mmCIF file of C-alpha atoms and ligand atoms in Angstrom:
data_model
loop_
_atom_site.group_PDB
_atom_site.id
_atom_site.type_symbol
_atom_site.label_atom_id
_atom_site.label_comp_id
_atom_site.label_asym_id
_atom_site.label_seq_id
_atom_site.Cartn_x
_atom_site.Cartn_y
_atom_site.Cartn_z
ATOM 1 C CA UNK A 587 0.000 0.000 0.000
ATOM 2 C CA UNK A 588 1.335 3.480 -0.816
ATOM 3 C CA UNK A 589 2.198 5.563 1.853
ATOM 4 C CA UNK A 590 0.702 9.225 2.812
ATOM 5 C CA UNK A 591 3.376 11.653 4.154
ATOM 6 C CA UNK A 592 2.060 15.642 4.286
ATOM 7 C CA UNK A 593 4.968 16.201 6.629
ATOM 8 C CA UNK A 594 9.045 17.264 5.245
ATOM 9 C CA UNK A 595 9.913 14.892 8.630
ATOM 10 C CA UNK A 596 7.571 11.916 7.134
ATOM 11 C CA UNK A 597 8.743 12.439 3.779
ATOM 12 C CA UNK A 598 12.332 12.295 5.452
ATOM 13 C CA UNK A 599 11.941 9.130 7.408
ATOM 14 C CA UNK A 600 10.277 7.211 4.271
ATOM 15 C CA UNK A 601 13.326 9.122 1.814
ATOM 16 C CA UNK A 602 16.409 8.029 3.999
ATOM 17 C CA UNK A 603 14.829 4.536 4.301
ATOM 18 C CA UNK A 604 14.675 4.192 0.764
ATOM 19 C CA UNK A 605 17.954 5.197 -0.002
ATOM 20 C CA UNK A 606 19.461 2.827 3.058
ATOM 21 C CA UNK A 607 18.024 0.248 0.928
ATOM 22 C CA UNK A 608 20.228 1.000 -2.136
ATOM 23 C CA UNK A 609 16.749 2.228 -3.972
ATOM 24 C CA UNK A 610 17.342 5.353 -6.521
ATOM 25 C CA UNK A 611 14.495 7.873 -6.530
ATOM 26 C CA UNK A 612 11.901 8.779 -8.773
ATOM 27 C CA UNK A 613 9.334 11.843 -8.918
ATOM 28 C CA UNK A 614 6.351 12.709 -10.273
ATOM 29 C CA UNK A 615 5.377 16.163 -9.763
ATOM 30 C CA UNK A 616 1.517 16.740 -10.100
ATOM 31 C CA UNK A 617 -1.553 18.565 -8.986
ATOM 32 C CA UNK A 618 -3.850 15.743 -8.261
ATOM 33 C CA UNK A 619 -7.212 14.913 -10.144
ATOM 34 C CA UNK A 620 -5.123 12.157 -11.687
ATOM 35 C CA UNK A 621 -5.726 10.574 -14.839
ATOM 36 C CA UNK A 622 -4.178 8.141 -17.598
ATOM 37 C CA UNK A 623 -1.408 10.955 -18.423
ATOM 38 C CA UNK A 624 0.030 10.888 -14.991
ATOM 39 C CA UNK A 625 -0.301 6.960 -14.678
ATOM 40 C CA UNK A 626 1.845 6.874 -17.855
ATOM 41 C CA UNK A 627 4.477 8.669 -15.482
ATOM 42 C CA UNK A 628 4.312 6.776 -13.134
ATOM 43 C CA UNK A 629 4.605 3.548 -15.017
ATOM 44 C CA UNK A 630 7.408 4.945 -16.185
ATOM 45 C CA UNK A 631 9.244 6.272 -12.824
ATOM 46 C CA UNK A 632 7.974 2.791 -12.030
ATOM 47 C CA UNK A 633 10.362 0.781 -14.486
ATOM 48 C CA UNK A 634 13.279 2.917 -14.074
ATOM 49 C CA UNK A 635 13.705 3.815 -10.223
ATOM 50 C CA UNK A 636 13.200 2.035 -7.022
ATOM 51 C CA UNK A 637 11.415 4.193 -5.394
ATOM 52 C CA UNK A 638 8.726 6.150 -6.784
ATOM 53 C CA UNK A 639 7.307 9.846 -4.920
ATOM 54 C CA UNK A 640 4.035 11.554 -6.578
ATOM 55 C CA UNK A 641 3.677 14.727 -4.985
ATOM 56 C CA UNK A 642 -0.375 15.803 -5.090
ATOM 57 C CA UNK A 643 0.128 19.665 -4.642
ATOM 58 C CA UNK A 644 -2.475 22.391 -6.049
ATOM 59 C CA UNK A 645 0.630 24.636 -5.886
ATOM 60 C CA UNK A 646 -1.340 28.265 -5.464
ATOM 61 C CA UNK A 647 1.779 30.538 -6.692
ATOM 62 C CA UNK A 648 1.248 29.490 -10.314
ATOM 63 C CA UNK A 649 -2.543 30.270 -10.396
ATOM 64 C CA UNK A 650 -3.662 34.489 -11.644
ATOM 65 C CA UNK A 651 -6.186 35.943 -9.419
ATOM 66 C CA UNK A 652 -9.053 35.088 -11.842
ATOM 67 C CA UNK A 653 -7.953 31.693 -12.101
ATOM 68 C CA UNK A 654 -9.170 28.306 -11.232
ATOM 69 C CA UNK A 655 -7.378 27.612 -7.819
ATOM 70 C CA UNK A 656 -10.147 27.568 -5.330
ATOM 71 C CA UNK A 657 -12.501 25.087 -7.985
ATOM 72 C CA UNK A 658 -9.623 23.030 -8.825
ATOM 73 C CA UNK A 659 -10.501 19.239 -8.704
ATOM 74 C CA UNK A 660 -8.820 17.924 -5.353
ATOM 75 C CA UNK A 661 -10.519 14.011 -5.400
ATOM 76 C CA UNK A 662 -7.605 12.543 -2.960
ATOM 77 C CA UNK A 663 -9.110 9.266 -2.175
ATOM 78 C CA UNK A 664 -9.550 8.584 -5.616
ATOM 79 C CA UNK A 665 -5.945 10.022 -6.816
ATOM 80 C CA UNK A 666 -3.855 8.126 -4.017
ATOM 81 C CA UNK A 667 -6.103 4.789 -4.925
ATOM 82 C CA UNK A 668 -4.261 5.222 -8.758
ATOM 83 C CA UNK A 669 -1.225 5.885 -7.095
ATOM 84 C CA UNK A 670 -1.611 2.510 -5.105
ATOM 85 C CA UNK A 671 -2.381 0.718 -8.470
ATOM 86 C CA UNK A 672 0.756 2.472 -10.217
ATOM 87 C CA UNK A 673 3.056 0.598 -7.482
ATOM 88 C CA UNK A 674 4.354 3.951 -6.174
ATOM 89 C CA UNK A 675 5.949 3.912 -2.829
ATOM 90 C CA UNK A 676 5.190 7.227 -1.309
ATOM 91 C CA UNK A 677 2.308 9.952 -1.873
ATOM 92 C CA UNK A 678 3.767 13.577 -0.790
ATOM 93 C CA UNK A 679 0.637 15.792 -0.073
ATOM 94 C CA UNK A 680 1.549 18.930 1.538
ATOM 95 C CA UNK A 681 -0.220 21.689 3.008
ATOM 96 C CA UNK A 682 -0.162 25.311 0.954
ATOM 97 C CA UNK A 683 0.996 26.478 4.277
ATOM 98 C CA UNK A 684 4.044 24.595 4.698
ATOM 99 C CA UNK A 685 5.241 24.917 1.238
ATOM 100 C CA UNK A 686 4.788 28.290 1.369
ATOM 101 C CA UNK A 687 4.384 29.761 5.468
ATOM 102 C CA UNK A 688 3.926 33.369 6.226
ATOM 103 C CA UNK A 689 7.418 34.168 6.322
ATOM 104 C CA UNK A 690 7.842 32.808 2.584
ATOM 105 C CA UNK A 691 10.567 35.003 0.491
ATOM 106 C CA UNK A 692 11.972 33.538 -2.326
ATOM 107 C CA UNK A 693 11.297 33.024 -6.158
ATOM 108 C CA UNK A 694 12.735 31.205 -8.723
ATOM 109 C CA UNK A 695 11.979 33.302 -12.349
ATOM 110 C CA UNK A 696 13.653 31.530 -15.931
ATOM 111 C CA UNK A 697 13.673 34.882 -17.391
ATOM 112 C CA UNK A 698 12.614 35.124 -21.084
ATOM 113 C CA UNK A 699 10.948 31.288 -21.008
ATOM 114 C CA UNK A 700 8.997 32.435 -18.536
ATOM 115 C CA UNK A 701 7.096 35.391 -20.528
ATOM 116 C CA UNK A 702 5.854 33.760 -23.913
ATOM 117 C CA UNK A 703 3.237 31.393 -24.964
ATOM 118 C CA UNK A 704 1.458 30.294 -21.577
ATOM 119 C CA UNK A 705 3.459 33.137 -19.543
ATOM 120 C CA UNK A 706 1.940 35.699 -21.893
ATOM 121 C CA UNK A 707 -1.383 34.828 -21.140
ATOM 122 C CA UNK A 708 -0.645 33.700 -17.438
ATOM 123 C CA UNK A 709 1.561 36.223 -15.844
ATOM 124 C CA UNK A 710 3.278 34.893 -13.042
ATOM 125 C CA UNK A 711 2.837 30.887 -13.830
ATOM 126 C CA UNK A 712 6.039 29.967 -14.511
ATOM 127 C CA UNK A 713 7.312 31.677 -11.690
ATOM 128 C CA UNK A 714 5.348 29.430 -9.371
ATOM 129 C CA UNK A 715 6.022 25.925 -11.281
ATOM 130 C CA UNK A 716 9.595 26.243 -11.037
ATOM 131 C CA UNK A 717 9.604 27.752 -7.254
ATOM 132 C CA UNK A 718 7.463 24.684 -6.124
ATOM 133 C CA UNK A 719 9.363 22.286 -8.285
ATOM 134 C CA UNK A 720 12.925 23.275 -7.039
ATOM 135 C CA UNK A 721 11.176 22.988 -3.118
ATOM 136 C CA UNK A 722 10.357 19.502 -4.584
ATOM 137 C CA UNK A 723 13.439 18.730 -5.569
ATOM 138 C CA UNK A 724 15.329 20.015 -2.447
ATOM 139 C CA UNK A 725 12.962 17.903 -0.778
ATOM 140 C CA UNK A 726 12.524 14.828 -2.407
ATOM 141 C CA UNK A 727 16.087 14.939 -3.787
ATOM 142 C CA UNK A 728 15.253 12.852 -6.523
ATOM 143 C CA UNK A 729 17.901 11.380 -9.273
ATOM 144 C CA UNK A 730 15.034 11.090 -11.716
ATOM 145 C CA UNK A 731 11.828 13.663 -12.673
ATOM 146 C CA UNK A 732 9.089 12.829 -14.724
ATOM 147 C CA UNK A 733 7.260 15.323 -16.878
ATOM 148 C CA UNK A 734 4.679 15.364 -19.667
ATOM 149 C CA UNK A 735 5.224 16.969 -23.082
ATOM 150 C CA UNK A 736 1.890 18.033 -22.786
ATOM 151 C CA UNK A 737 3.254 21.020 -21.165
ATOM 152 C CA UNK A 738 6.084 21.513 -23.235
ATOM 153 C CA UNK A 739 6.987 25.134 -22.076
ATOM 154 C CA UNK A 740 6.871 23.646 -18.184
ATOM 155 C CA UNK A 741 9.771 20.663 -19.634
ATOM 156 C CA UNK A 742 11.759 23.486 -21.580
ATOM 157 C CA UNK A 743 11.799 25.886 -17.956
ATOM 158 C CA UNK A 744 12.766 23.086 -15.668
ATOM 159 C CA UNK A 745 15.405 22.255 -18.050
ATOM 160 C CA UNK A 746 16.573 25.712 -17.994
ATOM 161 C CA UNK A 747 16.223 25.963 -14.310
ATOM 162 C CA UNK A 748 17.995 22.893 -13.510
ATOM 163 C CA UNK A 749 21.264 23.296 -15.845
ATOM 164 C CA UNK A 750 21.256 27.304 -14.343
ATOM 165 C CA UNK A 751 21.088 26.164 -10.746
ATOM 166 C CA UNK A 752 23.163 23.136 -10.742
ATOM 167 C CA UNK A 753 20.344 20.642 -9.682
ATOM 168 C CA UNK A 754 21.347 17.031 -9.645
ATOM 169 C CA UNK A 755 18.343 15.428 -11.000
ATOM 170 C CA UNK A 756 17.926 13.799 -14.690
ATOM 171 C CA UNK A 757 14.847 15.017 -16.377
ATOM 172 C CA UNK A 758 12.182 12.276 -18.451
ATOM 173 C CA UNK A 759 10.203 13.924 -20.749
ATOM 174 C CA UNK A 760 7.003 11.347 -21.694
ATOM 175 C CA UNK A 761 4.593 11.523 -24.568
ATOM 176 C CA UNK A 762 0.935 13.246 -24.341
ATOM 177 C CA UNK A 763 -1.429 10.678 -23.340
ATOM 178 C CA UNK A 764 -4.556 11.480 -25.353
ATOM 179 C CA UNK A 765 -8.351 10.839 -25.477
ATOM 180 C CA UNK A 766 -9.549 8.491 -28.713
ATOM 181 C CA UNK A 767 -10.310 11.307 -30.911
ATOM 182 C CA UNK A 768 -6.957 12.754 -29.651
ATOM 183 C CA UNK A 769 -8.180 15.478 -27.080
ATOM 184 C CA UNK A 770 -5.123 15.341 -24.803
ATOM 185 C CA UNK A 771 -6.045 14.488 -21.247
ATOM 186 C CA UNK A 772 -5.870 16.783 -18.582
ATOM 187 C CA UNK A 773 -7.657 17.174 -15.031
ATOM 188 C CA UNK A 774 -9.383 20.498 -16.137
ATOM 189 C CA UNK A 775 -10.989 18.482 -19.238
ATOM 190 C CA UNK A 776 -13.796 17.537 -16.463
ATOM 191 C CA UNK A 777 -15.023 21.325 -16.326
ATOM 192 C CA UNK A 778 -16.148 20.766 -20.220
ATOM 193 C CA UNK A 779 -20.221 20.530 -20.872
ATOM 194 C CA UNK A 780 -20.676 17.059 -23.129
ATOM 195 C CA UNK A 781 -20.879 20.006 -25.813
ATOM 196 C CA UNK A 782 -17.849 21.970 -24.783
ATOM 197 C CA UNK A 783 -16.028 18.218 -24.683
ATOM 198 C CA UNK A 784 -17.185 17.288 -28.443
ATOM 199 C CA UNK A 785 -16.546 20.869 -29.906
ATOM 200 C CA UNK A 786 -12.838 20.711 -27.895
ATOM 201 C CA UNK A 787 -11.570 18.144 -30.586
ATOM 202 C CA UNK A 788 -10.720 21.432 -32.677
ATOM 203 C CA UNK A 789 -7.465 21.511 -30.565
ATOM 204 C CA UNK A 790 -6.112 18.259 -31.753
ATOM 205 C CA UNK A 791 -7.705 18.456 -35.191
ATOM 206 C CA UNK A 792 -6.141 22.249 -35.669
ATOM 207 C CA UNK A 793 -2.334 20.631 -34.443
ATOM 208 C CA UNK A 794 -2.844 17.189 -36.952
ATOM 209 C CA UNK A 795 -3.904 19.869 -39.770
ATOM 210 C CA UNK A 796 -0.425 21.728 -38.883
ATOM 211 C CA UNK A 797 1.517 18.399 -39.065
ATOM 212 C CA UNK A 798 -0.133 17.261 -42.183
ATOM 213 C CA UNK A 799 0.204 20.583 -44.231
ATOM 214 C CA UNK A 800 4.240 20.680 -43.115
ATOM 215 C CA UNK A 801 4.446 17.378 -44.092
ATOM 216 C CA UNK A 802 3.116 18.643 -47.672
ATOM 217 C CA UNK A 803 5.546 20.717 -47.901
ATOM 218 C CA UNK A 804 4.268 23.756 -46.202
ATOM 219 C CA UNK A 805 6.949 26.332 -44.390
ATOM 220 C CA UNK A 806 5.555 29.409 -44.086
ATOM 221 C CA UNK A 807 4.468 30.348 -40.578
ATOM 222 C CA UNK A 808 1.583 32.773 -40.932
ATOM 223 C CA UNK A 809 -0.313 30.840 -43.663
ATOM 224 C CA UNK A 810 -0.223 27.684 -41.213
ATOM 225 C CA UNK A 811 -1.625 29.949 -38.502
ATOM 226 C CA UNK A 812 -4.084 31.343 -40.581
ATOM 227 C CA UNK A 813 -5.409 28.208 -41.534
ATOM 228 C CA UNK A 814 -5.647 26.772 -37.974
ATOM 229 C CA UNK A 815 -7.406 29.725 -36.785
ATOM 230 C CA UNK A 816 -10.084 29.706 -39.662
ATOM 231 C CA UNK A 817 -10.820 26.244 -38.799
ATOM 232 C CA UNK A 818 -11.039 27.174 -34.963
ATOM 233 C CA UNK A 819 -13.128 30.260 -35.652
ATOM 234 C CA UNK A 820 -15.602 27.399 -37.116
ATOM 235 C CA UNK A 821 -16.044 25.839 -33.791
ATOM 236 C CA UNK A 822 -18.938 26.999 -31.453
ATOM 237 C CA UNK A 823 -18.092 27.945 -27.675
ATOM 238 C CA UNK A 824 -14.416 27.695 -29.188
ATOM 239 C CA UNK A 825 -12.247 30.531 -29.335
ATOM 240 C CA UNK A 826 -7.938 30.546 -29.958
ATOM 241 C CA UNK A 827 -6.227 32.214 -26.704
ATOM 242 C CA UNK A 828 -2.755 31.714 -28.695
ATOM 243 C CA UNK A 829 -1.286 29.472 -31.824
ATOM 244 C CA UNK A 830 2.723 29.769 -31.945
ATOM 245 C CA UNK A 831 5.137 27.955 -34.299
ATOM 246 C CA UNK A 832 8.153 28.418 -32.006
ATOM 247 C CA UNK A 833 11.990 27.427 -31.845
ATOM 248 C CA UNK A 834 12.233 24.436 -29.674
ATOM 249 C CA UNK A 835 14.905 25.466 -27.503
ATOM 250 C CA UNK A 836 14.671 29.500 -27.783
ATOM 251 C CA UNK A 837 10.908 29.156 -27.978
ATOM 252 C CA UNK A 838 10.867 32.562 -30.311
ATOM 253 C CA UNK A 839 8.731 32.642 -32.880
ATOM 254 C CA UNK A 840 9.693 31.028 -36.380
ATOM 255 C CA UNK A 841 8.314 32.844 -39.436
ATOM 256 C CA UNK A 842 9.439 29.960 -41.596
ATOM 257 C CA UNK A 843 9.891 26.567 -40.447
ATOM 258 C CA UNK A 844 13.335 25.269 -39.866
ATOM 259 C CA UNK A 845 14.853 22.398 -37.476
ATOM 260 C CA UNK A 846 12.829 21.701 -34.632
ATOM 261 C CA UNK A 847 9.692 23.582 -33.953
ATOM 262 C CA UNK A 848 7.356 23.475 -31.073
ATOM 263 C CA UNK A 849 3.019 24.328 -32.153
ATOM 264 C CA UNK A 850 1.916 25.125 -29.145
ATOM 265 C CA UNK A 851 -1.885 26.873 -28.593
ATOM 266 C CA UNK A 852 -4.211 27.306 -25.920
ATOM 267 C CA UNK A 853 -8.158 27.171 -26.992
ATOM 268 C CA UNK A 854 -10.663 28.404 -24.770
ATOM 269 C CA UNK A 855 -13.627 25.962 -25.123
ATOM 270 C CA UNK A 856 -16.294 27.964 -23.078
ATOM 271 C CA UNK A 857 -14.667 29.154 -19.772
ATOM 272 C CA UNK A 858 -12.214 26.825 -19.635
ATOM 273 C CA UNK A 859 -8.862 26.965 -21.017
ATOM 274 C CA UNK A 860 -7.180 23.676 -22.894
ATOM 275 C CA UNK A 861 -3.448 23.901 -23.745
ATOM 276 C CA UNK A 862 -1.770 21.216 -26.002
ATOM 277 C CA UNK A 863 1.136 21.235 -28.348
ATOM 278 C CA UNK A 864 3.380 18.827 -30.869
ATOM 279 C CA UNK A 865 6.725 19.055 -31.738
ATOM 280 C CA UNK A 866 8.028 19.444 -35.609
ATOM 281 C CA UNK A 867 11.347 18.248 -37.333
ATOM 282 C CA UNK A 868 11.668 19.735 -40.590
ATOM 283 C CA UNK A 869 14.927 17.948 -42.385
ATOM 284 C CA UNK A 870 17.548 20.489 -43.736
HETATM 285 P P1 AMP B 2365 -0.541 18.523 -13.600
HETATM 286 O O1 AMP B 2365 -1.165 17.687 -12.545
HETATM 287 O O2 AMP B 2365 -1.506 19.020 -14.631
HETATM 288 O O3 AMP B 2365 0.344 19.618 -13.040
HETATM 289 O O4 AMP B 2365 0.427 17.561 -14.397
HETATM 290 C C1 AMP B 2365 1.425 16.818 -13.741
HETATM 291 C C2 AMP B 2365 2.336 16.204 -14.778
HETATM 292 O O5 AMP B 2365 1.578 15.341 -15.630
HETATM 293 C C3 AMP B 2365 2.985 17.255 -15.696
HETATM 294 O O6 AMP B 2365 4.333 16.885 -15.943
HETATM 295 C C4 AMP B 2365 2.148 17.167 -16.940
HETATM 296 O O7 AMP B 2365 2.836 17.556 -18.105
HETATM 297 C C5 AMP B 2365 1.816 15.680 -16.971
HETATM 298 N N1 AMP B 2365 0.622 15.462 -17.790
HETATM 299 C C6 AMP B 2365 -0.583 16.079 -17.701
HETATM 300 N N2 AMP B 2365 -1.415 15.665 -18.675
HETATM 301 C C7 AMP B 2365 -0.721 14.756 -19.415
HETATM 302 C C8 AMP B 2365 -1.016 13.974 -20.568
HETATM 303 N N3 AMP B 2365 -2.208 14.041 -21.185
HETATM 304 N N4 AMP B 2365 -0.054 13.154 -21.063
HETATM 305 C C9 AMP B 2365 1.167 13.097 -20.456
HETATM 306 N N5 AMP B 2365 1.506 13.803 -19.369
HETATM 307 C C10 AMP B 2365 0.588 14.632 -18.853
#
């Protein structure tokens, strides 16, 4: 049976243990309401460390005031019961006030990452991910991390942030688990009216339209944003927060397409806000 530690001492005791045992350790970073995308990292943590730790934190310094924090999803039972069928070893599920007590101070900030694409839209949210992921680091210690691709600009600021600040721990970056007509899973797809839910197929639909027209031969930027956006302006209760054809690494904005490129767009479907991505490698 997994274990439940919301204590740093708990998480201590079980952490020592498991290295005194020889284990190497695996996290998986998450804010709960748990579906088939984070099994798939844990499965995968699973298979390549000894010990596996998924911290369930709704980690309030990367929500905007308008956001979504107090209606978040927060279905523990159900989350550590997936964990428990994963095999993982230890559940870390800490109070906001002990990650962050009154006497809080510090901030990590990947400046220029930080500000495009989601941090455009979501001042602030990068900020927040990589504070509370290098407090999870520095207290899990792990050798390993597991991240989706899903959020692609979270993977390319922890990369950042870890070569910057010297942080021992090895990255895994692991596909986008996706619905069967390709919607990409993610804990705020439950907010979606069984309208909203059909109609937010665009997303997908708009990326494999990308893909397919690049693969035709297709390199100019703006046309292949044009094209996406007519297609999403077709879409009732849809409506395109951003669509950018980035650099992979740089994530600055392409105008033709060249090495690798990152799509990434965020869709409003209704009130609430779906992000996705996929990545492009255009031969020289
Ligand atoms: P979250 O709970 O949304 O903060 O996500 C925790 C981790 O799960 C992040 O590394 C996400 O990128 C990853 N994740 C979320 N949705 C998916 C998905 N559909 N496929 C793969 N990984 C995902």
């Amino acid at each position: 049976m997994v274990v439940v530690a919301t204590t740093i001492e708990e998480t201590g005791t079980a952490i020592s243990d498991a290295r005194r045992r020889g284990l190497s350790l695996g996290l998986v970073p998450t804010m709960g309401a748990l579906h088939a995308g984070h099994a798939s990292l844990m499965s995968r943590a699973r298979r390549e460390t000894g010990f596996v730790v998924v911290s369930i934190f709704v980690n309030p310094t990367q929500f905007g005031p308008h956001e979504d924090l107090s209606r978040y999803p927060r279905p523990f039972e159900k989350d550590v019961a997936l964990c428990d069928a994963e095999s993982a070893d230890l559940v870390f599920h800490p109070r906001p006030e002990l990650m962050y007590p009154p006497a809080f101070k510090t901030y990590v900030e990947v400046h220029e990452l930080q500000d495009m694409l989601e941090g455009a839209s979501r001042p602030g949210h990068f900020r927040g991910v990589a504070t509370v992921v290098l407090k999870l680091f520095s207290i899990i210690q792990p050798e390993f991390a597991y991240f989706g691709q899903k959020d692609a600009q979270q993977v390319r600021v922890i990369q950042q942030m870890v070569r910057d600040l010297n942080v021992p721990v090895k990255l895994v970056v692991c596909p986008t688990i996706r619905e069967a007509d390709g919607l990409a899973l993610s804990s705020r797809n439950q907010y979606l009216s069984v309208e909203e839910r059909k109609n937010a197929v665009v997303i997908f639909n708009a990326l494999s339209d990308i893909r397919k027209r690049v693969e035709a031969g297709e390199r100019n930027v703006p046309a292949l944003i044009r094209a996406a956006q007519e297609r999403i302006d077709k879409v009732a209760d849809a409506r395109l927060d951003y669509l950018a054809i980035v650099d992979h690494d740089t994530l600055q904005p392409l105008q033709t397409l060249t090495g690798r490129a990152l799509v990434a767009i965020a869709v409003f479907l209704g009130r609430t806000r779906l992000i996705d991505n996929i990545l492009l490698e255009i031969p020289s």
